[in-house]
PDB file of C-alpha atoms in Angstrom:
ATOM      1  CA  ARG Z   1     155.974  -6.606-100.381  1.00  0.00           C
ATOM      2  CA  ILE Z   2     152.675  -7.450 -98.820  1.00  0.00           C
ATOM      3  CA  VAL Z   3     152.207  -5.051 -95.938  1.00  0.00           C
ATOM      4  CA  VAL Z   4     150.307  -6.416 -92.941  1.00  0.00           C
ATOM      5  CA  PRO Z   5     149.080  -3.465 -90.860  1.00  0.00           C
ATOM      6  CA  PHE Z   6     149.059  -5.509 -87.647  1.00  0.00           C
ATOM      7  CA  THR Z   7     151.424  -7.464 -85.435  1.00  0.00           C
ATOM      8  CA  PRO Z   8     152.349 -11.068 -86.353  1.00  0.00           C
ATOM      9  CA  GLY Z   9     150.052 -13.888 -85.256  1.00  0.00           C
ATOM     10  CA  GLY Z  10     146.624 -12.592 -86.232  1.00  0.00           C
ATOM     11  CA  SER Z  11     144.407 -13.638 -89.124  1.00  0.00           C
ATOM     12  CA  THR Z  12     145.692 -10.871 -91.434  1.00  0.00           C
ATOM     13  CA  ASP Z  13     149.273 -12.020 -90.942  1.00  0.00           C
ATOM     14  CA  ILE Z  14     148.465 -15.734 -91.328  1.00  0.00           C
ATOM     15  CA  LEU Z  15     146.559 -15.220 -94.585  1.00  0.00           C
ATOM     16  CA  ALA Z  16     149.194 -12.879 -96.021  1.00  0.00           C
ATOM     17  CA  ARG Z  17     151.918 -15.436 -95.398  1.00  0.00           C
ATOM     18  CA  ALA Z  18     149.866 -18.250 -96.920  1.00  0.00           C
ATOM     19  CA  ILE Z  19     149.213 -16.441-100.194  1.00  0.00           C
ATOM     20  CA  GLY Z  20     152.599 -14.699-100.181  1.00  0.00           C
ATOM     21  CA  GLN Z  21     154.456 -18.004-100.206  1.00  0.00           C
ATOM     22  CA  ARG Z  22     152.500 -19.208-103.240  1.00  0.00           C
ATOM     23  CA  LEU Z  23     152.952 -15.911-105.100  1.00  0.00           C
ATOM     24  CA  SER Z  24     156.673 -16.093-104.430  1.00  0.00           C
ATOM     25  CA  GLU Z  25     156.758 -19.433-106.241  1.00  0.00           C
ATOM     26  CA  THR Z  26     154.680 -18.048-109.122  1.00  0.00           C
ATOM     27  CA  TRP Z  27     156.831 -14.977-109.618  1.00  0.00           C
ATOM     28  CA  GLY Z  28     160.185 -16.598-108.943  1.00  0.00           C
ATOM     29  CA  GLN Z  29     161.166 -13.906-106.471  1.00  0.00           C
ATOM     30  CA  PRO Z  30     160.689 -13.399-102.736  1.00  0.00           C
ATOM     31  CA  VAL Z  31     157.448 -11.913-101.473  1.00  0.00           C
ATOM     32  CA  VAL Z  32     158.273 -10.163 -98.226  1.00  0.00           C
ATOM     33  CA  ILE Z  33     155.601  -9.908 -95.540  1.00  0.00           C
ATOM     34  CA  GLU Z  34     156.140  -6.624 -93.718  1.00  0.00           C
ATOM     35  CA  ASN Z  35     154.286  -5.991 -90.456  1.00  0.00           C
ATOM     36  CA  LYS Z  36     153.537  -2.290 -89.927  1.00  0.00           C
ATOM     37  CA  PRO Z  37     151.131  -2.091 -86.961  1.00  0.00           C
ATOM     38  CA  GLY Z  38     149.705   1.002 -85.335  1.00  0.00           C
ATOM     39  CA  ALA Z  39     146.529   3.074 -84.948  1.00  0.00           C
ATOM     40  CA  GLY Z  40     144.103   0.254 -85.675  1.00  0.00           C
ATOM     41  CA  GLY Z  41     145.924  -0.657 -88.870  1.00  0.00           C
ATOM     42  CA  ASN Z  42     145.959   2.908 -90.197  1.00  0.00           C
ATOM     43  CA  VAL Z  43     149.759   3.223 -90.166  1.00  0.00           C
ATOM     44  CA  GLY Z  44     150.368   0.290 -92.499  1.00  0.00           C
ATOM     45  CA  VAL Z  45     147.432   1.036 -94.797  1.00  0.00           C
ATOM     46  CA  ASP Z  46     148.382   4.711 -95.141  1.00  0.00           C
ATOM     47  CA  TYR Z  47     151.959   3.634 -95.899  1.00  0.00           C
ATOM     48  CA  VAL Z  48     150.745   1.623 -98.906  1.00  0.00           C
ATOM     49  CA  ALA Z  49     148.370   4.393-100.010  1.00  0.00           C
ATOM     50  CA  LYS Z  50     151.432   6.619-100.413  1.00  0.00           C
ATOM     51  CA  ALA Z  51     153.744   3.917-101.841  1.00  0.00           C
ATOM     52  CA  PRO Z  52     154.894   3.994-105.493  1.00  0.00           C
ATOM     53  CA  PRO Z  53     152.014   2.650-107.625  1.00  0.00           C
ATOM     54  CA  ASP Z  54     154.134   0.046-109.379  1.00  0.00           C
ATOM     55  CA  GLY Z  55     152.574  -3.160-108.051  1.00  0.00           C
ATOM     56  CA  TYR Z  56     155.535  -3.999-105.842  1.00  0.00           C
ATOM     57  CA  THR Z  57     153.958  -2.813-102.588  1.00  0.00           C
ATOM     58  CA  ILE Z  58     150.442  -3.986-101.749  1.00  0.00           C
ATOM     59  CA  VAL Z  59     148.500  -4.328 -98.518  1.00  0.00           C
ATOM     60  CA  MET Z  60     146.421  -7.078 -96.941  1.00  0.00           C
ATOM     61  CA  GLY Z  61     143.406  -5.054 -95.880  1.00  0.00           C
ATOM     62  CA  HIS Z  62     140.437  -6.307 -93.945  1.00  0.00           C
ATOM     63  CA  ILE Z  63     137.018  -5.405 -92.588  1.00  0.00           C
ATOM     64  CA  GLY Z  64     138.496  -3.122 -89.944  1.00  0.00           C
ATOM     65  CA  THR Z  65     140.954  -1.101 -91.980  1.00  0.00           C
ATOM     66  CA  PHE Z  66     138.749  -0.717 -95.066  1.00  0.00           C
ATOM     67  CA  ALA Z  67     135.155  -0.832 -93.762  1.00  0.00           C
ATOM     68  CA  ALA Z  68     135.092   0.180 -90.103  1.00  0.00           C
ATOM     69  CA  ASN Z  69     137.905   2.703 -89.725  1.00  0.00           C
ATOM     70  CA  PRO Z  70     136.180   5.353 -91.896  1.00  0.00           C
ATOM     71  CA  ALA Z  71     133.526   5.634 -89.178  1.00  0.00           C
ATOM     72  CA  LEU Z  72     135.960   5.357 -86.279  1.00  0.00           C
ATOM     73  CA  TYR Z  73     138.833   7.705 -87.105  1.00  0.00           C
ATOM     74  CA  HIS Z  74     138.384  11.405 -87.791  1.00  0.00           C
ATOM     75  CA  PRO Z  75     140.275  12.303 -89.799  1.00  0.00           C
ATOM     76  CA  LEU Z  76     141.328   9.022 -91.405  1.00  0.00           C
ATOM     77  CA  PRO Z  77     144.723   9.473 -93.129  1.00  0.00           C
ATOM     78  CA  TYR Z  78     143.551   7.579 -96.218  1.00  0.00           C
ATOM     79  CA  ASP Z  79     140.343   7.064 -98.175  1.00  0.00           C
ATOM     80  CA  PRO Z  80     139.644   3.322 -98.561  1.00  0.00           C
ATOM     81  CA  VAL Z  81     137.896   3.865-101.907  1.00  0.00           C
ATOM     82  CA  ARG Z  82     139.694   6.816-103.500  1.00  0.00           C
ATOM     83  CA  ASP Z  83     143.262   5.883-102.493  1.00  0.00           C
ATOM     84  CA  PHE Z  84     143.285   2.201-103.467  1.00  0.00           C
ATOM     85  CA  ALA Z  85     142.831  -0.152-106.383  1.00  0.00           C
ATOM     86  CA  PRO Z  86     141.111  -3.343-105.165  1.00  0.00           C
ATOM     87  CA  ILE Z  87     142.876  -6.513-106.328  1.00  0.00           C
ATOM     88  CA  THR Z  88     140.812  -9.373-104.918  1.00  0.00           C
ATOM     89  CA  GLN Z  89     139.074 -10.534-101.786  1.00  0.00           C
ATOM     90  CA  VAL Z  90     141.338 -13.242-100.417  1.00  0.00           C
ATOM     91  CA  ALA Z  91     139.115 -14.924 -97.867  1.00  0.00           C
ATOM     92  CA  LYS Z  92     136.173 -14.736 -95.535  1.00  0.00           C
ATOM     93  CA  VAL Z  93     136.931 -15.715 -91.961  1.00  0.00           C
ATOM     94  CA  PRO Z  94     134.042 -16.392 -89.585  1.00  0.00           C
ATOM     95  CA  ASN Z  95     134.445 -15.094 -86.069  1.00  0.00           C
ATOM     96  CA  VAL Z  96     134.403 -17.636 -83.256  1.00  0.00           C
ATOM     97  CA  LEU Z  97     133.343 -16.985 -79.661  1.00  0.00           C
ATOM     98  CA  VAL Z  98     135.919 -18.669 -77.451  1.00  0.00           C
ATOM     99  CA  VAL Z  99     136.459 -18.673 -73.705  1.00  0.00           C
ATOM    100  CA  GLY Z 100     139.474 -19.384 -71.562  1.00  0.00           C
ATOM    101  CA  PRO Z 101     139.995 -20.685 -68.032  1.00  0.00           C
ATOM    102  CA  ALA Z 102     138.416 -17.597 -66.426  1.00  0.00           C
ATOM    103  CA  ILE Z 103     134.954 -18.598 -67.711  1.00  0.00           C
ATOM    104  CA  PRO Z 104     133.333 -21.811 -66.412  1.00  0.00           C
ATOM    105  CA  ALA Z 105     130.749 -22.076 -69.219  1.00  0.00           C
ATOM    106  CA  ARG Z 106     130.879 -25.181 -71.396  1.00  0.00           C
ATOM    107  CA  SER Z 107     128.190 -24.151 -73.889  1.00  0.00           C
ATOM    108  CA  PHE Z 108     126.922 -20.977 -75.500  1.00  0.00           C
ATOM    109  CA  ALA Z 109     123.743 -21.039 -73.397  1.00  0.00           C
ATOM    110  CA  GLU Z 110     125.820 -21.410 -70.227  1.00  0.00           C
ATOM    111  CA  PHE Z 111     128.012 -18.495 -71.299  1.00  0.00           C
ATOM    112  CA  VAL Z 112     125.013 -16.208 -71.887  1.00  0.00           C
ATOM    113  CA  ALA Z 113     123.566 -17.212 -68.511  1.00  0.00           C
ATOM    114  CA  TYR Z 114     126.928 -16.599 -66.793  1.00  0.00           C
ATOM    115  CA  ALA Z 115     127.362 -13.175 -68.415  1.00  0.00           C
ATOM    116  CA  LYS Z 116     123.797 -12.170 -67.494  1.00  0.00           C
ATOM    117  CA  ALA Z 117     124.427 -13.245 -63.899  1.00  0.00           C
ATOM    118  CA  ASN Z 118     127.672 -11.241 -63.789  1.00  0.00           C
ATOM    119  CA  PRO Z 119     126.963  -7.961 -65.598  1.00  0.00           C
ATOM    120  CA  GLY Z 120     130.082  -5.912 -66.192  1.00  0.00           C
ATOM    121  CA  LYS Z 121     132.310  -8.602 -64.699  1.00  0.00           C
ATOM    122  CA  VAL Z 122     133.102 -10.488 -67.918  1.00  0.00           C
ATOM    123  CA  PHE Z 123     136.116  -9.027 -69.706  1.00  0.00           C
ATOM    124  CA  TYR Z 124     136.536  -9.535 -73.421  1.00  0.00           C
ATOM    125  CA  GLY Z 125     139.678  -8.883 -75.427  1.00  0.00           C
ATOM    126  CA  SER Z 126     140.367  -7.659 -78.928  1.00  0.00           C
ATOM    127  CA  GLY Z 127     143.294  -6.706 -81.113  1.00  0.00           C
ATOM    128  CA  GLY Z 128     142.675  -3.052 -80.289  1.00  0.00           C
ATOM    129  CA  ASN Z 129     140.086  -0.292 -80.167  1.00  0.00           C
ATOM    130  CA  GLY Z 130     138.146  -0.322 -83.408  1.00  0.00           C
ATOM    131  CA  SER Z 131     139.500  -3.720 -84.443  1.00  0.00           C
ATOM    132  CA  ALA Z 132     137.278  -6.275 -86.170  1.00  0.00           C
ATOM    133  CA  ALA Z 133     137.064  -8.300 -82.950  1.00  0.00           C
ATOM    134  CA  HIS Z 134     136.062  -5.195 -80.980  1.00  0.00           C
ATOM    135  CA  LEU Z 135     133.272  -4.347 -83.400  1.00  0.00           C
ATOM    136  CA  ALA Z 136     132.052  -7.938 -83.708  1.00  0.00           C
ATOM    137  CA  THR Z 137     131.764  -8.164 -79.924  1.00  0.00           C
ATOM    138  CA  GLU Z 138     129.991  -4.812 -79.657  1.00  0.00           C
ATOM    139  CA  TYR Z 139     127.537  -6.041 -82.277  1.00  0.00           C
ATOM    140  CA  PHE Z 140     127.132  -9.235 -80.226  1.00  0.00           C
ATOM    141  CA  LYS Z 141     126.437  -7.150 -77.108  1.00  0.00           C
ATOM    142  CA  MET Z 142     123.824  -5.141 -79.006  1.00  0.00           C
ATOM    143  CA  ARG Z 143     121.993  -8.272 -80.097  1.00  0.00           C
ATOM    144  CA  THR Z 144     122.198 -10.134 -76.774  1.00  0.00           C
ATOM    145  CA  GLY Z 145     121.929  -7.265 -74.301  1.00  0.00           C
ATOM    146  CA  LEU Z 146     124.947  -8.590 -72.394  1.00  0.00           C
ATOM    147  CA  SER Z 147     127.163  -6.231 -70.405  1.00  0.00           C
ATOM    148  CA  MET Z 148     130.864  -7.038 -70.906  1.00  0.00           C
ATOM    149  CA  GLN Z 149     133.961  -4.901 -70.459  1.00  0.00           C
ATOM    150  CA  HIS Z 150     136.356  -4.337 -73.358  1.00  0.00           C
ATOM    151  CA  VAL Z 151     140.114  -4.799 -72.912  1.00  0.00           C
ATOM    152  CA  PRO Z 152     141.979  -3.624 -76.038  1.00  0.00           C
ATOM    153  CA  TYR Z 153     145.397  -5.059 -76.888  1.00  0.00           C
ATOM    154  CA  LYS Z 154     148.066  -4.213 -79.439  1.00  0.00           C
ATOM    155  CA  GLY Z 155     147.208  -7.159 -81.642  1.00  0.00           C
ATOM    156  CA  THR Z 156     145.369 -10.470 -81.470  1.00  0.00           C
ATOM    157  CA  GLY Z 157     148.437 -12.370 -80.232  1.00  0.00           C
ATOM    158  CA  PRO Z 158     148.725 -10.458 -76.927  1.00  0.00           C
ATOM    159  CA  ALA Z 159     144.952 -10.735 -76.394  1.00  0.00           C
ATOM    160  CA  LEU Z 160     145.101 -14.503 -76.805  1.00  0.00           C
ATOM    161  CA  ALA Z 161     148.027 -14.706 -74.376  1.00  0.00           C
ATOM    162  CA  ASP Z 162     145.917 -13.059 -71.660  1.00  0.00           C
ATOM    163  CA  LEU Z 163     142.895 -15.182 -72.572  1.00  0.00           C
ATOM    164  CA  LEU Z 164     145.007 -18.300 -72.085  1.00  0.00           C
ATOM    165  CA  GLY Z 165     146.314 -16.887 -68.807  1.00  0.00           C
ATOM    166  CA  GLY Z 166     142.861 -16.095 -67.456  1.00  0.00           C
ATOM    167  CA  GLN Z 167     143.335 -12.310 -67.299  1.00  0.00           C
ATOM    168  CA  ILE Z 168     140.340 -11.946 -69.637  1.00  0.00           C
ATOM    169  CA  GLY Z 169     137.497 -14.379 -70.181  1.00  0.00           C
ATOM    170  CA  VAL Z 170     136.332 -14.273 -73.789  1.00  0.00           C
ATOM    171  CA  ILE Z 171     137.180 -13.156 -77.299  1.00  0.00           C
ATOM    172  CA  ILE Z 172     135.207 -13.122 -80.531  1.00  0.00           C
ATOM    173  CA  THR Z 173     137.700 -13.116 -83.369  1.00  0.00           C
ATOM    174  CA  GLY Z 174     138.656 -14.812 -86.625  1.00  0.00           C
ATOM    175  CA  ALA Z 175     139.317 -18.533 -86.586  1.00  0.00           C
ATOM    176  CA  PRO Z 176     142.951 -18.745 -87.879  1.00  0.00           C
ATOM    177  CA  PRO Z 177     144.842 -17.686 -84.717  1.00  0.00           C
ATOM    178  CA  LEU Z 178     142.474 -19.758 -82.550  1.00  0.00           C
ATOM    179  CA  MET Z 179     142.732 -23.173 -84.159  1.00  0.00           C
ATOM    180  CA  GLY Z 180     145.924 -24.373 -82.479  1.00  0.00           C
ATOM    181  CA  HIS Z 181     144.603 -23.440 -79.027  1.00  0.00           C
ATOM    182  CA  LEU Z 182     141.241 -25.080 -79.736  1.00  0.00           C
ATOM    183  CA  LYS Z 183     142.890 -28.301 -80.900  1.00  0.00           C
ATOM    184  CA  SER Z 184     145.045 -28.393 -77.760  1.00  0.00           C
ATOM    185  CA  GLY Z 185     142.004 -27.842 -75.538  1.00  0.00           C
ATOM    186  CA  LYS Z 186     143.436 -24.694 -73.959  1.00  0.00           C
ATOM    187  CA  LEU Z 187     140.517 -22.636 -75.274  1.00  0.00           C
ATOM    188  CA  ARG Z 188     136.876 -23.636 -75.803  1.00  0.00           C
ATOM    189  CA  ALA Z 189     134.807 -22.622 -78.819  1.00  0.00           C
ATOM    190  CA  LEU Z 190     131.194 -22.029 -77.787  1.00  0.00           C
ATOM    191  CA  ALA Z 191     129.695 -20.552 -80.971  1.00  0.00           C
ATOM    192  CA  VAL Z 192     130.556 -19.317 -84.459  1.00  0.00           C
ATOM    193  CA  ALA Z 193     129.339 -16.013 -85.851  1.00  0.00           C
ATOM    194  CA  SER Z 194     128.820 -17.175 -89.444  1.00  0.00           C
ATOM    195  CA  PRO Z 195     125.394 -18.002 -90.922  1.00  0.00           C
ATOM    196  CA  GLN Z 196     126.388 -21.684 -91.174  1.00  0.00           C
ATOM    197  CA  ARG Z 197     128.537 -23.926 -89.004  1.00  0.00           C
ATOM    198  CA  LEU Z 198     132.194 -24.284 -89.906  1.00  0.00           C
ATOM    199  CA  ALA Z 199     133.367 -27.535 -91.476  1.00  0.00           C
ATOM    200  CA  ILE Z 200     136.449 -27.386 -89.273  1.00  0.00           C
ATOM    201  CA  LEU Z 201     134.267 -26.989 -86.123  1.00  0.00           C
ATOM    202  CA  PRO Z 202     131.173 -29.034 -87.020  1.00  0.00           C
ATOM    203  CA  ASP Z 203     130.004 -29.501 -83.423  1.00  0.00           C
ATOM    204  CA  VAL Z 204     130.101 -25.803 -82.570  1.00  0.00           C
ATOM    205  CA  PRO Z 205     126.693 -24.128 -83.097  1.00  0.00           C
ATOM    206  CA  THR Z 206     126.161 -20.763 -84.746  1.00  0.00           C
ATOM    207  CA  ILE Z 207     125.024 -17.796 -82.698  1.00  0.00           C
ATOM    208  CA  ALA Z 208     122.116 -17.509 -85.143  1.00  0.00           C
ATOM    209  CA  GLU Z 209     120.818 -21.005 -84.330  1.00  0.00           C
ATOM    210  CA  SER Z 210     121.376 -20.437 -80.608  1.00  0.00           C
ATOM    211  CA  GLY Z 211     118.633 -17.897 -80.113  1.00  0.00           C
ATOM    212  CA  TYR Z 212     119.730 -14.898 -82.197  1.00  0.00           C
ATOM    213  CA  PRO Z 213     118.389 -15.445 -85.738  1.00  0.00           C
ATOM    214  CA  GLY Z 214     120.193 -13.661 -88.526  1.00  0.00           C
ATOM    215  CA  PHE Z 215     123.298 -12.921 -86.472  1.00  0.00           C
ATOM    216  CA  SER Z 216     126.374 -12.789 -88.674  1.00  0.00           C
ATOM    217  CA  ALA Z 217     129.783 -11.226 -88.058  1.00  0.00           C
ATOM    218  CA  VAL Z 218     132.277 -12.490 -90.603  1.00  0.00           C
ATOM    219  CA  GLN Z 219     135.685 -10.956 -91.118  1.00  0.00           C
ATOM    220  CA  TRP Z 220     137.038 -10.564 -94.636  1.00  0.00           C
ATOM    221  CA  TYR Z 221     140.490  -9.951 -96.031  1.00  0.00           C
ATOM    222  CA  GLY Z 222     141.700  -8.699 -99.376  1.00  0.00           C
ATOM    223  CA  LEU Z 223     144.609  -7.286-101.333  1.00  0.00           C
ATOM    224  CA  PHE Z 224     144.806  -3.641-102.386  1.00  0.00           C
ATOM    225  CA  ALA Z 225     147.333  -1.634-104.397  1.00  0.00           C
ATOM    226  CA  PRO Z 226     147.831   2.144-104.475  1.00  0.00           C
ATOM    227  CA  ALA Z 227     145.111   3.818-106.549  1.00  0.00           C
ATOM    228  CA  ALA Z 228     147.356   4.906-109.439  1.00  0.00           C
ATOM    229  CA  THR Z 229     148.655   1.381-110.087  1.00  0.00           C
ATOM    230  CA  PRO Z 230     148.224   0.677-113.836  1.00  0.00           C
ATOM    231  CA  LYS Z 231     145.186  -1.432-114.679  1.00  0.00           C
ATOM    232  CA  ASP Z 232     147.260  -4.074-116.451  1.00  0.00           C
ATOM    233  CA  VAL Z 233     149.383  -4.477-113.297  1.00  0.00           C
ATOM    234  CA  VAL Z 234     146.265  -4.786-111.121  1.00  0.00           C
ATOM    235  CA  ALA Z 235     144.909  -7.352-113.595  1.00  0.00           C
ATOM    236  CA  LYS Z 236     148.093  -9.426-113.330  1.00  0.00           C
ATOM    237  CA  LEU Z 237     148.075  -9.218-109.528  1.00  0.00           C
ATOM    238  CA  ASN Z 238     144.436 -10.323-109.546  1.00  0.00           C
ATOM    239  CA  ARG Z 239     145.071 -13.187-111.964  1.00  0.00           C
ATOM    240  CA  ASP Z 240     148.003 -14.549-110.000  1.00  0.00           C
ATOM    241  CA  ALA Z 241     146.380 -14.084-106.594  1.00  0.00           C
ATOM    242  CA  VAL Z 242     143.188 -15.855-107.729  1.00  0.00           C
ATOM    243  CA  ALA Z 243     145.284 -18.701-109.149  1.00  0.00           C
ATOM    244  CA  ALA Z 244     147.133 -18.954-105.838  1.00  0.00           C
ATOM    245  CA  LEU Z 245     143.848 -19.195-103.938  1.00  0.00           C
ATOM    246  CA  LYS Z 246     142.754 -22.048-106.223  1.00  0.00           C
ATOM    247  CA  ASP Z 247     145.960 -23.975-105.578  1.00  0.00           C
ATOM    248  CA  PRO Z 248     145.012 -27.106-103.574  1.00  0.00           C
ATOM    249  CA  ILE Z 249     147.822 -26.589-101.068  1.00  0.00           C
ATOM    250  CA  VAL Z 250     146.819 -22.969-100.370  1.00  0.00           C
ATOM    251  CA  ALA Z 251     143.120 -23.862-100.254  1.00  0.00           C
ATOM    252  CA  GLU Z 252     143.839 -26.643 -97.772  1.00  0.00           C
ATOM    253  CA  ARG Z 253     146.012 -24.333 -95.684  1.00  0.00           C
ATOM    254  CA  LEU Z 254     143.258 -21.733 -95.502  1.00  0.00           C
ATOM    255  CA  ALA Z 255     140.582 -24.342 -94.774  1.00  0.00           C
ATOM    256  CA  SER Z 256     142.673 -25.716 -91.922  1.00  0.00           C
ATOM    257  CA  GLU Z 257     142.636 -22.214 -90.437  1.00  0.00           C
ATOM    258  CA  GLY Z 258     138.866 -21.892 -90.768  1.00  0.00           C
ATOM    259  CA  ALA Z 259     139.140 -19.472 -93.696  1.00  0.00           C
ATOM    260  CA  GLU Z 260     137.089 -19.641 -96.909  1.00  0.00           C
ATOM    261  CA  PRO Z 261     139.002 -18.574-100.072  1.00  0.00           C
ATOM    262  CA  VAL Z 262     137.201 -16.097-102.346  1.00  0.00           C
ATOM    263  CA  GLY Z 263     139.206 -14.767-105.300  1.00  0.00           C
ATOM    264  CA  ASP Z 264     136.817 -12.335-107.018  1.00  0.00           C
ATOM    265  CA  ALA Z 265     137.398  -9.689-109.692  1.00  0.00           C
ATOM    266  CA  PRO Z 266     138.650  -6.183-108.781  1.00  0.00           C
ATOM    267  CA  ASP Z 267     135.339  -4.467-109.587  1.00  0.00           C
ATOM    268  CA  GLU Z 268     133.350  -7.053-107.597  1.00  0.00           C
ATOM    269  CA  PHE Z 269     135.642  -6.603-104.626  1.00  0.00           C
ATOM    270  CA  GLY Z 270     135.428  -2.824-104.887  1.00  0.00           C
ATOM    271  CA  ALA Z 271     131.611  -2.900-104.831  1.00  0.00           C
ATOM    272  CA  PHE Z 272     131.700  -5.247-101.841  1.00  0.00           C
ATOM    273  CA  VAL Z 273     133.994  -2.880 -99.915  1.00  0.00           C
ATOM    274  CA  LYS Z 274     131.611   0.037-100.498  1.00  0.00           C
ATOM    275  CA  SER Z 275     128.684  -2.003 -99.152  1.00  0.00           C
ATOM    276  CA  GLU Z 276     130.692  -2.985 -96.081  1.00  0.00           C
ATOM    277  CA  ILE Z 277     131.617   0.638 -95.345  1.00  0.00           C
ATOM    278  CA  ALA Z 278     127.883   1.450 -95.241  1.00  0.00           C
ATOM    279  CA  LEU Z 279     127.010  -1.584 -93.086  1.00  0.00           C
ATOM    280  CA  TRP Z 280     129.677  -1.183 -90.423  1.00  0.00           C
ATOM    281  CA  GLY Z 281     129.288   2.572 -90.315  1.00  0.00           C
ATOM    282  CA  LYS Z 282     125.705   1.946 -89.197  1.00  0.00           C
ATOM    283  CA  VAL Z 283     126.779  -0.619 -86.558  1.00  0.00           C
ATOM    284  CA  ILE Z 284     129.408   1.757 -85.180  1.00  0.00           C
ATOM    285  CA  ARG Z 285     126.991   4.655 -84.928  1.00  0.00           C
ATOM    286  CA  GLU Z 286     124.309   2.574 -83.226  1.00  0.00           C
ATOM    287  CA  SER Z 287     126.694   0.825 -80.808  1.00  0.00           C
ATOM    288  CA  GLY Z 288     128.612   3.968 -79.930  1.00  0.00           C
ATOM    289  CA  ALA Z 289     131.922   2.135 -80.429  1.00  0.00           C
ATOM    290  CA  LYS Z 290     134.917   4.424 -80.177  1.00  0.00           C
ATOM    291  CA  VAL Z 291     138.675   4.087 -80.526  1.00  0.00           C
ATOM    292  CA  ASP Z 292     139.544   6.162 -77.443  1.00  0.00           C
TER     293      ASP Z 292
END
């Protein structure tokens, strides 16, 4: 089982299903994707922390559950370093600033001007308090000085539904759940939060090149097993997951969603997670972001 600690339809779920299908073929047995949402992802992650360490139950973690939640939840029911064995970073997913019918702006500059002219009247959505989208947007507000109101949802899917319906105006979130709506023209991408433009959205500028140098808010996703999982089992999970990410069909699937496959070693991924905990802890403290 690959546990997804969020509702279906978000980036975590999409990536888990993409790699899960390939691993199912490799192992010759079904890989079940199990959605266990709740408490900003804490319910599903804690479930895997306490699961039998046999390699049969792993979790698709991400920047929120493994880097941000330690600074947001007190107490946190799990320790993202002590309670888990990193397997591999699956992908990096740049955030994209998109607007719906409630916002008239057609460019990033127009959006900034509109938000400045309407302080506190622009509502942005996220997959929940403390979610990656929430923190990315708070970081965006810090850098731009814009005043926008947060509307938390129980998952990215419900937030996008209200964005499409005009109940909220903007969201800054990972590319995968956005692509279908962008291709249909129902939502408009005004900027990407990665250091470079996305190949899948070549005409959409970065926030960094649009007046905010150095701005970067990229989501990441990776597989983790319970801490006591034997090293040889973790090594096999890493080997097969990395091979799956190199498969042309999986790589194309991820690229079509705006995701960049990674596939690093367990120790590399573990060091990366520790650095992210330090980085986002600082952002959370300085922004005053809270989960209540």
